[in-house]
XYZ file of N, CA and C in Angstrom:
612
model
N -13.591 -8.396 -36.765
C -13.146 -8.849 -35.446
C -13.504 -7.791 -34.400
N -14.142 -8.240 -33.096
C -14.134 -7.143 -32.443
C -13.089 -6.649 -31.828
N -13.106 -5.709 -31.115
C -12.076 -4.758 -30.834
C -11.750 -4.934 -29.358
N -10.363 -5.163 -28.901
C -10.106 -6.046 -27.541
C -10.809 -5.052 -26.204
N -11.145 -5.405 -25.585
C -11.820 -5.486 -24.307
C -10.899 -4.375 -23.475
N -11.058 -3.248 -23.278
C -10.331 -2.149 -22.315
C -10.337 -2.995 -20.605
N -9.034 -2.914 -20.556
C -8.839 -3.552 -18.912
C -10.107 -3.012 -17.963
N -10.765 -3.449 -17.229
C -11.644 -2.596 -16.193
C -11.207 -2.632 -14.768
N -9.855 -2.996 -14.339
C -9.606 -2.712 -13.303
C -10.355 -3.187 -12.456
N -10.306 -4.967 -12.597
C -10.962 -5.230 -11.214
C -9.765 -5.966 -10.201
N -9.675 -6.090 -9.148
C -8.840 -5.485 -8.372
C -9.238 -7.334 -7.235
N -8.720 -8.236 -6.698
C -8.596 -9.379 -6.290
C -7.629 -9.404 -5.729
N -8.130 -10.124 -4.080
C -6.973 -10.547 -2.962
C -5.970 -11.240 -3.542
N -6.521 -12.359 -4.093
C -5.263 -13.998 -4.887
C -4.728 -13.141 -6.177
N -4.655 -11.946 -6.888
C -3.839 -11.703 -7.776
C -3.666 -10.222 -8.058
N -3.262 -9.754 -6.546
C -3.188 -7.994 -6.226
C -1.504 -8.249 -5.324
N -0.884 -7.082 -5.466
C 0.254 -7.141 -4.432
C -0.286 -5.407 -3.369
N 0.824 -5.371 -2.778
C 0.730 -3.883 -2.593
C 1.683 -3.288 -2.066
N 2.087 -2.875 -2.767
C 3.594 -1.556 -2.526
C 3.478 -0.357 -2.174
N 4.218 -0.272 -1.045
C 4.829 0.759 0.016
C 5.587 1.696 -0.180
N 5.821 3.012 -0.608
C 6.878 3.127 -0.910
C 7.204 4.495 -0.420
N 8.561 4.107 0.536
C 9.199 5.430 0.748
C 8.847 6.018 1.903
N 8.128 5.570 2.629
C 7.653 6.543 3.932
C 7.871 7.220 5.111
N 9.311 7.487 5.124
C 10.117 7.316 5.908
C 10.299 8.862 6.365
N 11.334 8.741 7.371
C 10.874 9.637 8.531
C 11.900 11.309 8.268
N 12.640 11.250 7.032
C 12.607 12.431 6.203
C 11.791 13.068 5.531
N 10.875 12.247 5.132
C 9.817 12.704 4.334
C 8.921 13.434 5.435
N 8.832 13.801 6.273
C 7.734 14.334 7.526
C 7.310 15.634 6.961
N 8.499 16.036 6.348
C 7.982 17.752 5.981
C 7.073 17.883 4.514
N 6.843 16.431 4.055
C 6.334 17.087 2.641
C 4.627 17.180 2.936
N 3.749 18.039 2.021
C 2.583 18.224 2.507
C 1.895 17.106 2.474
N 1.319 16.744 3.478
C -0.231 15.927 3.851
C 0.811 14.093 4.198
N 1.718 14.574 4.429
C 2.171 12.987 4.964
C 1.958 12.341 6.047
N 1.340 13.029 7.243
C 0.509 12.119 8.213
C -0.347 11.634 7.601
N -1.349 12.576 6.972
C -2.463 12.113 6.502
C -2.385 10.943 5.299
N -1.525 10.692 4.462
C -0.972 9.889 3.200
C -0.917 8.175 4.517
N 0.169 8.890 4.693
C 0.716 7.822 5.921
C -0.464 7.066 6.734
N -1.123 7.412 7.381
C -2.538 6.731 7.971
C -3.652 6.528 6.564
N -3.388 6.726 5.938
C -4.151 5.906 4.688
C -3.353 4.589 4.235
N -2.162 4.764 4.233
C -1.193 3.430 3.506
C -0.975 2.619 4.726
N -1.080 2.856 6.100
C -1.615 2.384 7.238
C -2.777 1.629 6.992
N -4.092 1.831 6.963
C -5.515 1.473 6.796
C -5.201 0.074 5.653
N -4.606 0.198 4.343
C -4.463 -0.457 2.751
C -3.448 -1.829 3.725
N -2.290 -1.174 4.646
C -1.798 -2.583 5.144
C -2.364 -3.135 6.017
N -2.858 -2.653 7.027
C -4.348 -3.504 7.732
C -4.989 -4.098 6.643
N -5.640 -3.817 6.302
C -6.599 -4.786 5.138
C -6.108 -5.669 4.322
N -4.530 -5.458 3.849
C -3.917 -6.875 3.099
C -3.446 -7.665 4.147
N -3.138 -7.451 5.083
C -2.787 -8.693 5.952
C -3.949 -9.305 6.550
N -5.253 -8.727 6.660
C -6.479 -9.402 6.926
C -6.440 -10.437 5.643
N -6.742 -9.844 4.814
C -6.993 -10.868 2.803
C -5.504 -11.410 2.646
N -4.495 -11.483 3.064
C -3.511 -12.193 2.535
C -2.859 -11.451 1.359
N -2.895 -10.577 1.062
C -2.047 -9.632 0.170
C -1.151 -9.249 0.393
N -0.200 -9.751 -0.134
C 1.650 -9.913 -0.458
C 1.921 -8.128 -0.533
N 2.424 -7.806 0.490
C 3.092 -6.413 0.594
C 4.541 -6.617 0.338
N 4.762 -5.530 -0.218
C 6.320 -5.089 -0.230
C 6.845 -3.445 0.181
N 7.739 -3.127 0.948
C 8.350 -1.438 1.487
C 9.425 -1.508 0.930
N 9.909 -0.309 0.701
C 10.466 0.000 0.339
C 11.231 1.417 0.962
N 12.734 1.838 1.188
C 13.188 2.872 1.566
C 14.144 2.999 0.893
N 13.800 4.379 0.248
C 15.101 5.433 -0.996
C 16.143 5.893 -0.019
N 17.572 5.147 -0.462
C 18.791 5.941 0.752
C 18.655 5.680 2.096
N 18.406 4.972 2.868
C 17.835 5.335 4.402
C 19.098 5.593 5.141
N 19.887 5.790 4.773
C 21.591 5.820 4.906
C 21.202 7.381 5.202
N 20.389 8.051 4.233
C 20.229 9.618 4.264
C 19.317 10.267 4.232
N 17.589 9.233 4.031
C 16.750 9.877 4.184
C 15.793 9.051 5.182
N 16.245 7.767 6.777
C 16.271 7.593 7.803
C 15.174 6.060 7.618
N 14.408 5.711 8.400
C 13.911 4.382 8.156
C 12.713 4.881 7.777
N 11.521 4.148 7.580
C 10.319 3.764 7.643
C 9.629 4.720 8.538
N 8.727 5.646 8.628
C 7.783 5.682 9.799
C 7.054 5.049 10.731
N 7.500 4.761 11.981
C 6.545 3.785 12.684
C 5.354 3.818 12.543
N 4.730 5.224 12.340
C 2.950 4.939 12.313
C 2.514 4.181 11.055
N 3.503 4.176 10.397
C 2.638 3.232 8.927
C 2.444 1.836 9.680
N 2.894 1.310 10.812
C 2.580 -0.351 11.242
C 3.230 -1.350 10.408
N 4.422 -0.974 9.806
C 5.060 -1.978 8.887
C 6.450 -2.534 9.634
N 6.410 -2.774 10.710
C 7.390 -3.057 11.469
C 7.426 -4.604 11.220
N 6.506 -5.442 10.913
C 6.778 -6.472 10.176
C 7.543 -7.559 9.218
N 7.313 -6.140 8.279
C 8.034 -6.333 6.885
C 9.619 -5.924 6.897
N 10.199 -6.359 6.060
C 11.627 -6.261 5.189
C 11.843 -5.516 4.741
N 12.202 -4.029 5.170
C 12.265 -2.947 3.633
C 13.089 -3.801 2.648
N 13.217 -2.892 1.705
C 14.304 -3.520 0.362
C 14.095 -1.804 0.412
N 15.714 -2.144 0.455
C 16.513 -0.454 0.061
C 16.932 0.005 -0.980
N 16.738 1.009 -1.423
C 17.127 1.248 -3.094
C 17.623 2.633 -3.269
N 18.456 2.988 -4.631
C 18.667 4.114 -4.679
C 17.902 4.710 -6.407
N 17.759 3.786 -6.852
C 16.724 3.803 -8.385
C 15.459 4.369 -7.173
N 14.648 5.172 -8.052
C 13.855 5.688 -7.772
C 12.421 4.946 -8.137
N 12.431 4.185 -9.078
C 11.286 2.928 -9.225
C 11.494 1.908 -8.308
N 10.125 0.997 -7.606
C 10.525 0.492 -7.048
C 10.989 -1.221 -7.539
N 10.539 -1.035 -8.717
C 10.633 -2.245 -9.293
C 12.274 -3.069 -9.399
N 13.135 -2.845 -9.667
C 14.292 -3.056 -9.570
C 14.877 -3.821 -8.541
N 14.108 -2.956 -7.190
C 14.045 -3.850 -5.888
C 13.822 -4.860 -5.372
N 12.550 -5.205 -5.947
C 11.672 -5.786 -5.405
C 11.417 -6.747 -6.433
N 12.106 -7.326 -7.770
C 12.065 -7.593 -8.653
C 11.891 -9.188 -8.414
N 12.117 -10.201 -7.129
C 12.319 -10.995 -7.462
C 11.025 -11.856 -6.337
N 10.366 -10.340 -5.812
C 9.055 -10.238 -5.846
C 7.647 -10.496 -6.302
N 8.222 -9.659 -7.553
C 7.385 -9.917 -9.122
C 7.758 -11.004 -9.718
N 8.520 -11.799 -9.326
C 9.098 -13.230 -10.592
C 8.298 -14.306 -9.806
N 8.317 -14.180 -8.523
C 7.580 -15.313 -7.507
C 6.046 -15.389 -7.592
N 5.501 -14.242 -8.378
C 4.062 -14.210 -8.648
C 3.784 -14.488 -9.592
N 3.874 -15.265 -10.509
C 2.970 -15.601 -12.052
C 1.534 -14.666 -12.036
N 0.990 -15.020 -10.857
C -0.434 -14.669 -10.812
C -0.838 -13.197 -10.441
N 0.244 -12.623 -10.244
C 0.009 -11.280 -10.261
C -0.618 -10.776 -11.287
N -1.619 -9.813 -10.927
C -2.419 -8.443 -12.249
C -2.195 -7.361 -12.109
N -2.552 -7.009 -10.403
C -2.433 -5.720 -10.349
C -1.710 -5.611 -9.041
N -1.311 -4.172 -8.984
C -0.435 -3.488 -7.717
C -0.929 -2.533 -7.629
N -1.070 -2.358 -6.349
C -1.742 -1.154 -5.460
C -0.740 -0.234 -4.858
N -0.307 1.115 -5.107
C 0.899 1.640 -5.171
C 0.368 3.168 -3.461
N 0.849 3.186 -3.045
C 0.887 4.065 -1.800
C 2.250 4.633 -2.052
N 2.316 5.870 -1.294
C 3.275 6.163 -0.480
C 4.188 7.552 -1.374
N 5.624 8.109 -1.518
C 5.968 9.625 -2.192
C 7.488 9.282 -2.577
N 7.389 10.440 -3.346
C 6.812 11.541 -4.031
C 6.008 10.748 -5.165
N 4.681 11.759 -5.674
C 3.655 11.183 -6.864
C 4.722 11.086 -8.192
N 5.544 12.134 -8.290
C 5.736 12.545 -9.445
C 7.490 11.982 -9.976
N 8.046 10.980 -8.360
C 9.164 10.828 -8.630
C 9.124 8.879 -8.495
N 8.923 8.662 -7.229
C 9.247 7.145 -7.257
C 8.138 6.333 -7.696
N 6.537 7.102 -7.423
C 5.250 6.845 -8.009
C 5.108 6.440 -9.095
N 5.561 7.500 -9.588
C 5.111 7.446 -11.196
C 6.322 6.330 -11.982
N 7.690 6.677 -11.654
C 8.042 5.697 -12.407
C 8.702 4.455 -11.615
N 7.314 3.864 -10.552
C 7.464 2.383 -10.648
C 6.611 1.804 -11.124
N 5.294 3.358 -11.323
C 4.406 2.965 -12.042
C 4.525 2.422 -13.588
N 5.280 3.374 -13.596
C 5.594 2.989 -15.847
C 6.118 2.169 -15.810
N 7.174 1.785 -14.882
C 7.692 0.151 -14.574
C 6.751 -1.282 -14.626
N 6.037 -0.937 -13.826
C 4.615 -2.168 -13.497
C 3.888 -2.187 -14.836
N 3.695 -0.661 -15.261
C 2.505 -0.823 -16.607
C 3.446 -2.053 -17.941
N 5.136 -1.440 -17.857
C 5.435 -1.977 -18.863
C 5.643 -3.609 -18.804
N 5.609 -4.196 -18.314
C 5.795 -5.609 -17.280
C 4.073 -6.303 -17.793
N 3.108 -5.246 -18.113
C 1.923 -5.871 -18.251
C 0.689 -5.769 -17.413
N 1.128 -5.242 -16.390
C 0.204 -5.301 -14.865
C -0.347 -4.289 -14.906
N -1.487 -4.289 -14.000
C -2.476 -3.320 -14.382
C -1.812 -2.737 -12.387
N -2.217 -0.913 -12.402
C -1.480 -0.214 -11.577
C -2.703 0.406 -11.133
N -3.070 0.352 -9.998
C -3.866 0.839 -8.803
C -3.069 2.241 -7.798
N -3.089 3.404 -8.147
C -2.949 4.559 -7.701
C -3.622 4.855 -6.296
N -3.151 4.708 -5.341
C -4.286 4.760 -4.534
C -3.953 6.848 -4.043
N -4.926 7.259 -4.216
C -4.615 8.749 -4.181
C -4.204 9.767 -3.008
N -5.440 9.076 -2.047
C -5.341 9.644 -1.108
C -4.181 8.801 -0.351
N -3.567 8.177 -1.061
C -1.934 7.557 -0.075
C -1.086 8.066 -0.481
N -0.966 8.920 -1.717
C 0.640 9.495 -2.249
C 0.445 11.130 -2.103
N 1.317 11.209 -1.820
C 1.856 13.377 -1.662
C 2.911 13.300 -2.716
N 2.903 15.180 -2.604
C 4.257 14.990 -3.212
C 4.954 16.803 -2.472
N 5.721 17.372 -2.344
C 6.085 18.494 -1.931
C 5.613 19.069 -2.115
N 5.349 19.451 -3.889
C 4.879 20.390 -4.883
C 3.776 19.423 -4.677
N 2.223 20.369 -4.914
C 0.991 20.237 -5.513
C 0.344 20.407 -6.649
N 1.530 21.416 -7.284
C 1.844 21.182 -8.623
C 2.276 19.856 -9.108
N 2.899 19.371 -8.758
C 4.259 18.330 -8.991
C 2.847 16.937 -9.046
N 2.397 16.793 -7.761
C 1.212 16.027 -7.055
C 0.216 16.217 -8.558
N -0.076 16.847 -8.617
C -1.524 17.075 -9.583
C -1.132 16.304 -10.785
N -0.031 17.130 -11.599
C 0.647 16.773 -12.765
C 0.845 15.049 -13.055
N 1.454 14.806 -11.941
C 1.851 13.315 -11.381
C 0.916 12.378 -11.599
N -0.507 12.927 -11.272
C -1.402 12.254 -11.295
C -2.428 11.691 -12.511
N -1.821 13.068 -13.403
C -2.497 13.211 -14.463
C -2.042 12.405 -15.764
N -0.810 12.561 -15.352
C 0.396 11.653 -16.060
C 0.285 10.177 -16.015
N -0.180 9.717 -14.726
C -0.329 8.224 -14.384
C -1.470 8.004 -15.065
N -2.477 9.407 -15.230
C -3.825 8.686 -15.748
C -3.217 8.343 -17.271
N -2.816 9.084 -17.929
C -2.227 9.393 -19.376
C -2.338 7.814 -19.925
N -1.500 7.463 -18.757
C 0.238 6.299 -19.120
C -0.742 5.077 -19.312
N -1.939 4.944 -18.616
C -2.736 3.706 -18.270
C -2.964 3.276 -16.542
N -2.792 4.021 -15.686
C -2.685 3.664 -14.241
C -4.221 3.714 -13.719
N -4.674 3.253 -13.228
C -5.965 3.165 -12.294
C -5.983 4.550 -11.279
N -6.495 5.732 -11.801
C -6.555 6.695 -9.888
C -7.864 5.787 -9.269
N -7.678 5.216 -8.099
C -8.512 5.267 -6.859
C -8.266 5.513 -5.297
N -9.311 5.228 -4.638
C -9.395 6.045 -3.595
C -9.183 4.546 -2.332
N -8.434 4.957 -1.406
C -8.470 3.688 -0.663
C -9.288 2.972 -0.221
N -10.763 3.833 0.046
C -12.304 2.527 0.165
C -12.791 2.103 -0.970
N -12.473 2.635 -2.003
C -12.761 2.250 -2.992
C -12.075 0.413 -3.365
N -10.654 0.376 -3.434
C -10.032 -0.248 -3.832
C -9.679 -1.433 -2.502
N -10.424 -1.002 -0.966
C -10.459 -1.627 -0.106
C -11.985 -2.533 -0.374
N -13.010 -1.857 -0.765
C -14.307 -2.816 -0.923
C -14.070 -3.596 -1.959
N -13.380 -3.472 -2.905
C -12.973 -3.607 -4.306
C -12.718 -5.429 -4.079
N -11.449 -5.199 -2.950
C -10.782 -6.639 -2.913
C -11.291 -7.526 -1.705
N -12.093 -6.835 -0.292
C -12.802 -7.420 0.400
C -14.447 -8.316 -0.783
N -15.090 -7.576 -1.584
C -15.813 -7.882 -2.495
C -17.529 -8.177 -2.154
N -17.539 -8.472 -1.014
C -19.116 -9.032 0.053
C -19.114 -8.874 1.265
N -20.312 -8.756 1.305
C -20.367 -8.551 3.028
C -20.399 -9.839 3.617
N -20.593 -10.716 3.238
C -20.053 -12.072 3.965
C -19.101 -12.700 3.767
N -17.798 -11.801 3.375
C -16.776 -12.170 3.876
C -16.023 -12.500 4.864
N -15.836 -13.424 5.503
C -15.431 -13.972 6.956
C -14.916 -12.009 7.725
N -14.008 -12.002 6.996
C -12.945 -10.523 7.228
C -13.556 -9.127 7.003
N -14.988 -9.467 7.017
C -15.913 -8.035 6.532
C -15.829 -7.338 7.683
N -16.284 -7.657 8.895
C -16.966 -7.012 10.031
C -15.084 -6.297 10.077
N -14.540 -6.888 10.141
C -12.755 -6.044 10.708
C -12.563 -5.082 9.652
N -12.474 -5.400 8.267
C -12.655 -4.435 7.616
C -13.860 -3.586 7.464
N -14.644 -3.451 7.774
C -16.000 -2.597 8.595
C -15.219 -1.252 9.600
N -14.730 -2.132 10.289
C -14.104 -1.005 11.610
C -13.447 -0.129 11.241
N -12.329 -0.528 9.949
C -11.054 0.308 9.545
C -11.783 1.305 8.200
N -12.659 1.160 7.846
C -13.596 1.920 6.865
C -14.312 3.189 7.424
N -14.873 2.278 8.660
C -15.923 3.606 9.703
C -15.301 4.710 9.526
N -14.279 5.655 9.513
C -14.060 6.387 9.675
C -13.408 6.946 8.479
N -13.779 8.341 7.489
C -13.564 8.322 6.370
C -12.330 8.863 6.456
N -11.311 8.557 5.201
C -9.933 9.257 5.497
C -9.439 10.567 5.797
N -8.092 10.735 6.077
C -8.521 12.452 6.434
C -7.809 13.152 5.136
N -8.379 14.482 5.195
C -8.204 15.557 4.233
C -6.619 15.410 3.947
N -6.576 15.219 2.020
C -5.147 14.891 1.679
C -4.862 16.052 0.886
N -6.036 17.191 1.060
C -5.851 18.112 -0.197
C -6.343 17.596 -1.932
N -6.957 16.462 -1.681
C -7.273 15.889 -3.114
C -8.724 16.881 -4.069
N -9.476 17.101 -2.778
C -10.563 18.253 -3.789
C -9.820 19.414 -4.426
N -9.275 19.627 -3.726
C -8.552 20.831 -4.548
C -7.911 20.833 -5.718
N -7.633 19.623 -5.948
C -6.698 19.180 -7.352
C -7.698 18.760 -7.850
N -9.000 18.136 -7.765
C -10.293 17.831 -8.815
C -11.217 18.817 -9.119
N -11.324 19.952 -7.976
C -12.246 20.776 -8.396
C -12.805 21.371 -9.327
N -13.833 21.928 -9.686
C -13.886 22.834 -11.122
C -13.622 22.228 -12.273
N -13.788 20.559 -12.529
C -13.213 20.366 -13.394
C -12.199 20.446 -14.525
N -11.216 20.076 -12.990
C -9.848 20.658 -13.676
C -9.440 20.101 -15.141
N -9.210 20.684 -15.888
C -8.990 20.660 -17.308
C -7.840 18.931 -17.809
N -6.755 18.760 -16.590
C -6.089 17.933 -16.985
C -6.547 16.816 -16.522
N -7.910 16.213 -16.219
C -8.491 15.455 -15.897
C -9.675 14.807 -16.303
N -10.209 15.992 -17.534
C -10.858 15.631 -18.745
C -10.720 14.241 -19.295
């Protein structure tokens, strides 16, 4: 018998969600969160162009304050939580989608609400889209580790044009030329070379 087919992570408007998580206006001091923040900015422009079912999320906002306005999610519904996955939340989210595969995960800490809404999503079946340059974490230690861990577990690391051409798919997509505009300009410095450089050993 052959031997089953390794997921390849392909990534579709009609059976992608994309989760938000945490971005809020305590978090200002952890490193590279403007920059995180205008990336998970860019990922919600582009699902509301394609129709991709977002969900936010805010840990405590009782104590760690709302949403950041620059993310542009003034739209949406947070769902407030004090579990640190976001799955729990947003659970009835995931029941309304049969057709869900994958989730596209933004937003902090890598190593705390990241990672395990990630192990949440993996165990559920769904394949987990890391988007990198959207998550920080305080520690860059913490960040690196986090990352390495998600690779471990089964999570997808990509990069937000990556996983933005991914689900746009052609250039004659009605929604190409708009997503064109929000691409032009490459993201800004999240500190991510520094954690790949030199072939860092935990990335082997």
């Amino acid at each position: 018998m052959a031997a089953a087919r390794p997921a390849l992570g392909r990534v579709l408007p009609g059976s992608s969600m994309l989760f938000l998580c945490d971005m809020q206006e305590k978090f200002r001091h952890v490193v590279y969160f403007r920059q995180i923040v205008s990336v998970a900015a860019r990922m919600l422009k582009v699902a509301r162009l394609l129709s991709v079912p977002t969900v936010l999320t805010e840990q405590y906002p009782q104590g760690l304050g709302p949403t950041v306005p620059e993310l542009g999610a003034q739209g949406l519904q947070p769902y407030s939580k004090t579990c640190f996955s976001m799955v729990p939340a947003v659970q009835q989210e995931l029941d309304a989608r049969p057709q869900l595969r994958s989730v596209l995960l933004c937003g902090v800490e890598t190593q705390a609400c990241i990672l395990q809404t990630a192990l949440d999503l993996l165990d559920r079946g769904l394949q987990v889209h890391v988007v990198v340059d959207a998550c920080t974490s305080r520690s860059q230690v913490d960040r690196l580790v986090a990352l390495s861990r998600l690779r471990q577990s089964g999570a997808f690391l990509s990069t937000s044009e990556g996983l933005i051409f991914q689900l746009v798919g052609d250039a004659t997509h009605p929604q190409f030329k708009e997503i064109q505009k929000l691409v032009k300009e490459p993201s800004p410095d999240s500190g991510l070379l520094g954690l790949f450089q030199d072939q860092n050993p935990l990335f082997r």
